[in-house]
CSV table of C-alpha atoms in Angstrom, one decimal:
chain,number,residue,atom,x,y,z
A,1,MET,CA,31.5,68.2,76.6
A,2,PHE,CA,31.2,64.8,75.5
A,3,GLU,CA,32.8,65.6,72.2
A,4,ILE,CA,35.7,66.9,74.2
A,5,PHE,CA,35.9,64.1,76.4
A,6,LEU,CA,36.1,61.6,73.1
A,7,LEU,CA,38.5,63.8,71.3
A,8,ASN,CA,40.9,63.7,74.7
A,9,GLU,CA,40.2,59.9,74.8
A,10,ARG,CA,41.6,59.7,71.2
A,11,GLN,CA,44.6,61.7,71.6
A,12,LYS,CA,45.5,59.3,74.7
A,13,TRP,CA,45.0,56.3,72.6
A,14,TRP,CA,47.0,57.9,69.7
A,15,ARG,CA,50.2,59.1,71.6
A,16,ALA,CA,49.8,55.3,73.6
A,17,ALA,CA,49.9,53.3,70.1
A,18,MET,CA,52.9,55.3,68.8
A,19,ASP,CA,54.7,54.3,72.0
A,20,PRO,CA,57.5,51.6,71.1
A,21,PHE,CA,56.3,49.5,74.2
A,22,SER,CA,52.3,49.8,73.1
A,23,GLN,CA,53.4,48.6,69.8
A,24,LEU,CA,55.3,45.5,71.0
A,25,ILE,CA,52.0,44.8,73.2
A,26,LEU,CA,50.0,45.2,69.9
A,27,ALA,CA,52.3,42.7,68.4
A,28,ILE,CA,52.2,40.2,71.2
A,29,SER,CA,48.3,40.2,70.8
A,30,VAL,CA,48.2,39.6,67.3
A,31,ALA,CA,51.0,36.8,67.8
A,32,SER,CA,48.8,35.4,70.2
A,33,PHE,CA,45.9,35.6,68.4
A,34,PHE,CA,47.5,33.4,65.4
A,35,THR,CA,48.9,31.1,67.9
A,36,PHE,CA,46.1,30.1,69.1
A,37,GLN,CA,44.4,29.9,65.7
A,38,TRP,CA,47.3,27.7,64.8
A,39,LEU,CA,46.5,25.3,68.0
A,40,PHE,CA,42.9,25.2,67.4
A,41,HIS,CA,43.0,24.2,63.7
A,42,SER,CA,46.2,22.2,63.5
A,43,VAL,CA,48.0,21.4,66.8
A,44,SER,CA,45.0,20.2,68.9
A,45,PRO,CA,43.5,18.0,66.2
A,46,TRP,CA,47.2,16.6,65.5
A,47,VAL,CA,47.8,15.9,68.9
A,48,SER,CA,44.5,14.5,70.2
A,49,THR,CA,44.2,11.7,67.6
A,50,ARG,CA,47.6,10.5,69.1
A,51,VAL,CA,46.7,11.0,72.9
A,52,SER,CA,43.0,9.7,72.9
A,53,ASP,CA,41.4,6.9,70.5
A,54,GLY,CA,38.0,8.3,71.6
A,55,PHE,CA,38.7,11.5,69.9
A,56,LEU,CA,38.1,9.9,66.2
A,57,ARG,CA,34.9,8.5,67.5
A,58,LEU,CA,33.6,12.3,68.1
A,59,SER,CA,30.9,14.1,66.0
A,60,HIS,CA,32.1,17.1,63.9
A,61,LYS,CA,30.6,19.3,66.6
A,62,GLN,CA,32.3,17.6,69.4
A,63,ARG,CA,35.5,17.5,67.4
A,64,ILE,CA,35.3,21.6,67.3
A,65,GLU,CA,34.6,21.8,70.9
A,66,TRP,CA,37.0,19.7,72.0
A,67,ASN,CA,39.8,21.5,70.0
A,68,SER,CA,38.1,24.8,71.6
A,69,ARG,CA,38.7,23.3,75.2
A,70,THR,CA,42.1,22.2,74.5
A,71,VAL,CA,43.0,25.9,73.6
A,72,SER,CA,41.3,26.9,76.4
A,73,THR,CA,43.4,24.8,78.7
A,74,PHE,CA,46.7,25.5,77.4
A,75,HIS,CA,45.7,29.7,77.4
A,76,ALA,CA,44.8,29.0,81.1
A,77,LEU,CA,48.0,27.4,82.1
A,78,VAL,CA,50.2,29.9,80.4
A,79,VAL,CA,48.6,33.1,81.6
A,80,GLY,CA,47.7,31.8,85.0
A,81,LEU,CA,51.3,30.7,85.7
A,82,PHE,CA,52.3,34.3,84.3
A,83,CYS,CA,50.0,35.6,86.5
A,84,LEU,CA,51.0,33.7,90.0
A,85,TYR,CA,54.5,34.8,88.9
A,86,ILE,CA,53.5,38.6,88.9
A,87,LEU,CA,51.5,38.3,91.9
A,88,LEU,CA,54.4,36.9,93.8
A,89,PHE,CA,57.5,38.8,92.4
A,90,ASP,CA,56.1,41.8,90.8
A,91,ASP,CA,57.1,44.6,93.6
A,92,ALA,CA,56.1,47.6,91.7
A,93,VAL,CA,52.5,46.1,91.0
A,94,ASN,CA,52.1,45.0,94.4
A,95,GLU,CA,53.3,48.3,96.0
A,96,ASP,CA,51.1,50.6,94.1
A,97,PRO,CA,47.9,48.2,92.8
A,98,VAL,CA,46.5,51.3,90.7
A,99,TRP,CA,49.5,52.7,88.8
A,100,GLY,CA,52.4,50.4,89.1
A,101,ASP,CA,54.5,49.4,86.6
A,102,PRO,CA,52.4,47.7,84.5
A,103,THR,CA,55.2,46.1,81.8
A,104,LEU,CA,54.7,42.4,82.9
A,105,VAL,CA,51.0,42.7,83.4
A,106,LYS,CA,50.5,44.2,79.6
A,107,ILE,CA,52.4,41.4,78.5
A,108,ASN,CA,50.1,38.8,80.0
A,109,VAL,CA,46.8,40.6,79.4
A,110,GLY,CA,48.1,41.1,75.4
A,111,ILE,CA,48.3,37.2,75.3
A,112,THR,CA,44.9,37.1,76.8
A,113,THR,CA,43.5,39.5,74.5
A,114,GLY,CA,44.9,38.0,71.4
A,115,TYR,CA,43.3,34.5,73.0
A,116,LEU,CA,40.0,36.6,73.7
A,117,ILE,CA,39.6,37.6,69.9
A,118,SER,CA,40.6,34.3,68.9
A,119,ASP,CA,37.8,32.5,70.5
A,120,LEU,CA,35.5,35.0,69.7
A,121,LEU,CA,36.3,34.3,66.1
A,122,LEU,CA,35.9,30.8,66.4
A,123,ILE,CA,32.4,30.9,68.7
A,124,PHE,CA,30.8,33.1,65.4
A,125,TYR,CA,32.3,30.9,62.8
A,126,TYR,CA,31.2,27.6,64.5
A,127,TRP,CA,28.1,29.3,66.3
A,128,LYS,CA,26.2,25.9,65.8
A,129,ALA,CA,28.6,23.8,67.6
A,130,ILE,CA,30.1,26.0,70.2
A,131,GLY,CA,28.0,29.2,70.2
A,132,ASP,CA,27.3,30.6,73.5
A,133,LYS,CA,25.6,34.4,74.4
A,134,PHE,CA,27.1,34.3,77.4
A,135,PHE,CA,30.7,33.6,76.4
A,136,VAL,CA,30.4,36.3,73.8
A,137,ILE,CA,29.2,39.1,76.4
A,138,HIS,CA,32.0,37.5,79.1
A,139,HIS,CA,34.6,38.1,76.4
A,140,LEU,CA,33.7,41.2,75.2
A,141,ALA,CA,33.1,42.6,78.8
A,142,ALA,CA,36.8,41.4,79.5
A,143,LEU,CA,38.0,43.2,76.4
A,144,TYR,CA,36.5,46.4,77.4
A,145,ALA,CA,38.2,46.4,80.9
A,146,TYR,CA,41.7,45.4,79.3
A,147,TYR,CA,41.5,48.4,77.1
A,148,TYR,CA,42.0,50.5,80.2
A,149,VAL,CA,45.1,48.3,81.4
A,150,LEU,CA,46.6,48.1,77.8
A,151,GLY,CA,45.7,51.5,76.8
A,152,GLN,CA,46.4,53.6,79.9
A,153,GLY,CA,48.1,51.1,82.1
A,154,MET,CA,46.1,51.8,85.0
A,155,LEU,CA,45.0,49.0,87.9
A,156,PRO,CA,47.4,46.6,86.9
A,157,TYR,CA,47.0,44.6,90.1
A,158,PHE,CA,43.6,44.1,89.9
A,159,ALA,CA,43.9,43.2,86.2
A,160,ASN,CA,46.5,40.6,87.0
A,161,PHE,CA,44.4,39.3,90.2
A,162,ARG,CA,41.4,38.3,88.1
A,163,LEU,CA,43.7,36.3,86.1
A,164,LEU,CA,44.1,33.8,88.8
A,165,ALA,CA,40.6,32.6,87.9
A,166,GLU,CA,42.1,30.7,85.0
A,167,PHE,CA,43.1,28.2,87.1
A,168,SER,CA,40.4,26.2,87.4
A,169,THR,CA,39.9,26.3,83.4
A,170,PRO,CA,41.6,23.1,83.0
A,171,CYS,CA,39.2,20.9,85.7
A,172,VAL,CA,36.0,22.4,83.9
A,173,ASN,CA,37.6,21.6,80.5
A,174,GLN,CA,38.6,18.0,81.8
A,175,ARG,CA,35.2,17.2,83.2
A,176,TRP,CA,34.0,17.9,79.7
A,177,PHE,CA,36.4,15.6,78.1
A,178,PHE,CA,35.7,12.7,80.3
A,179,GLU,CA,31.8,13.1,79.7
A,180,VAL,CA,32.1,13.2,76.0
A,181,LEU,CA,34.3,10.2,76.4
A,182,GLY,CA,31.8,8.3,78.1
A,183,TYR,CA,33.5,8.1,81.4
A,184,PRO,CA,30.7,7.3,84.0
A,185,LYS,CA,30.0,10.2,86.8
A,186,SER,CA,31.2,7.6,89.6
A,187,SER,CA,34.5,6.8,87.9
A,188,LYS,CA,37.6,7.5,89.9
A,189,PRO,CA,39.2,9.8,87.0
A,190,ASN,CA,35.8,11.8,87.1
A,191,ILE,CA,35.8,12.1,90.9
A,192,ALA,CA,39.1,12.9,91.4
A,193,ASN,CA,38.9,15.7,88.8
A,194,GLY,CA,35.4,16.7,90.3
A,195,VAL,CA,37.0,17.3,93.8
A,196,MET,CA,40.2,18.8,92.3
A,197,MET,CA,37.6,21.2,90.1
A,198,ALA,CA,35.8,22.2,93.4
A,199,ALA,CA,39.1,22.8,95.4
A,200,ILE,CA,40.8,25.1,93.1
A,201,PHE,CA,37.6,26.8,91.9
A,202,PHE,CA,37.0,27.8,95.4
A,203,LEU,CA,40.7,28.7,95.9
A,204,VAL,CA,41.2,31.0,93.0
A,205,ARG,CA,37.5,32.4,92.8
A,206,ILE,CA,35.9,32.5,96.3
A,207,ALA,CA,38.6,32.3,98.9
A,208,VAL,CA,40.7,35.2,97.2
A,209,MET,CA,37.7,37.5,97.4
A,210,PRO,CA,38.7,39.1,100.6
A,211,VAL,CA,42.3,39.5,99.9
A,212,TYR,CA,40.8,41.4,96.4
A,213,TYR,CA,38.3,43.7,98.0
A,214,SER,CA,40.3,44.4,101.0
A,215,ARG,CA,43.1,46.1,98.6
A,216,MET,CA,40.0,47.8,96.4
A,217,TYR,CA,39.0,49.4,99.9
A,218,PHE,CA,42.4,50.3,100.8
A,219,VAL,CA,42.9,52.6,97.2
A,220,TYR,CA,39.1,53.7,97.2
A,221,GLY,CA,39.2,57.5,97.5
A,222,THR,CA,43.2,58.2,97.4
A,223,GLU,CA,44.5,60.2,94.9
A,224,ALA,CA,45.4,57.2,92.9
A,225,PHE,CA,42.1,56.1,92.9
A,226,TYR,CA,40.9,59.6,91.7
A,227,ARG,CA,43.4,59.5,88.7
A,228,VAL,CA,41.2,56.7,87.5
A,229,SER,CA,38.9,57.5,84.6
A,230,TRP,CA,35.4,57.2,85.2
A,231,GLY,CA,35.3,54.6,82.5
A,232,GLY,CA,38.2,52.6,84.1
A,233,ARG,CA,36.4,52.9,87.6
A,234,SER,CA,32.9,51.3,86.1
A,235,ALA,CA,35.0,48.6,84.1
A,236,TRP,CA,36.9,47.9,87.3
A,237,MET,CA,34.1,47.6,90.5
A,238,LEU,CA,31.0,46.8,88.1
A,239,SER,CA,32.8,43.9,86.1
A,240,SER,CA,34.1,42.9,89.7
A,241,PHE,CA,31.0,42.6,91.3
A,242,CYS,CA,29.0,41.1,88.6
A,243,LEU,CA,31.8,38.4,88.0
A,244,ASP,CA,32.0,37.5,91.5
A,245,ILE,CA,28.1,37.2,91.9
A,246,MET,CA,28.4,34.7,88.9
A,247,ASN,CA,31.5,32.9,91.1
A,248,ILE,CA,29.4,32.4,94.3
A,249,MET,CA,26.6,30.7,91.7
A,250,TRP,CA,28.9,28.7,90.0
A,251,MET,CA,30.8,27.4,93.5
A,252,HIS,CA,27.2,26.5,94.6
A,253,LYS,CA,26.3,24.3,91.7
A,254,ILE,CA,29.9,22.8,91.8
A,255,ALA,CA,29.8,22.3,95.3
A,256,ARG,CA,26.2,20.4,94.9
A,257,GLY,CA,27.5,18.4,92.2
A,258,CYS,CA,30.7,17.3,93.8
A,259,TYR,CA,28.7,16.0,96.9
A,260,LYS,CA,26.3,14.1,94.3
A,261,VAL,CA,29.1,12.4,92.8
A,262,LEU,CA,30.9,11.5,95.9
A,263,ARG,CA,27.7,10.5,97.8
A,264,SER,CA,26.8,8.0,94.9
A,265,GLY,CA,30.8,6.8,94.9
A,266,ARG,CA,30.3,5.9,98.3
A,267,GLN,CA,26.8,4.1,98.0
A,268,ARG,CA,28.4,1.9,95.1
A,269,LYS,CA,31.1,1.3,97.2
A,270,ALA,CA,29.2,0.2,100.1
A,271,VAL,CA,26.4,-1.7,97.6
A,272,THR,CA,29.5,-3.6,96.2
A,273,GLN,CA,31.1,-4.6,99.4
A,274,GLU,CA,27.6,-5.6,100.7
A,275,ASN,CA,27.1,-7.9,97.7
A,276,GLY,CA,30.3,-9.5,98.0
A,277,LYS,CA,29.8,-10.3,101.9
A,278,THR,CA,26.3,-11.9,100.7
A,279,GLU,CA,28.3,-14.1,97.7
């Protein structure tokens, strides 16, 4: 029985691979991979040396992570904006979240697939500098879920909705940039970025949960739902639950950190004013 299932899956994959549009998505993924490699190895170091003097003072390991985070920020902005456009204007996907026309979603997921494979390669190659088991698991889980979107065109709305989370990435990376450049946690740029990071993280990862799960609830048990393979349903639902548990934990940590920074900033301001009055 299992062998028949594997054979059917291979036949579906082969038919999909022969489709001209699927070949285009494959080309986009490959182009994305090489683009992000180029950005990491050439563009980021060249731009960073001209934008920030602190880049030249970093250690070799720090420069590797700097370039990795720069590429991560670029990917997040490109994919996040594309994702937002689809969410607002792609009626086919919004009206049929399970089997709606996945054309634009596939293009966006293809870009992300190329980035994830590129980032995995860099993580393994520069393991001592940026190696992280969590990121490896995250990337592999994402690629597994995207297989069903790219290979079978299912669940385009939910796959696209998940990419909204990328909007929080630039602020998270900027926090690291400030830290490695020696900015005090109580400095105005750090405080502003911290508040923005907490607000955006909440909006794109926590506040959107009711919308996401309400759509999941309304399609559960429908004919469209049962047309999704068992593997597709598992990748969709289990990954959603696990990811959102982690999002809630991260939100708690971010909120606590933001509160501490704001409180220390107010205390420092109060001390400064008090010293000014004393003098």
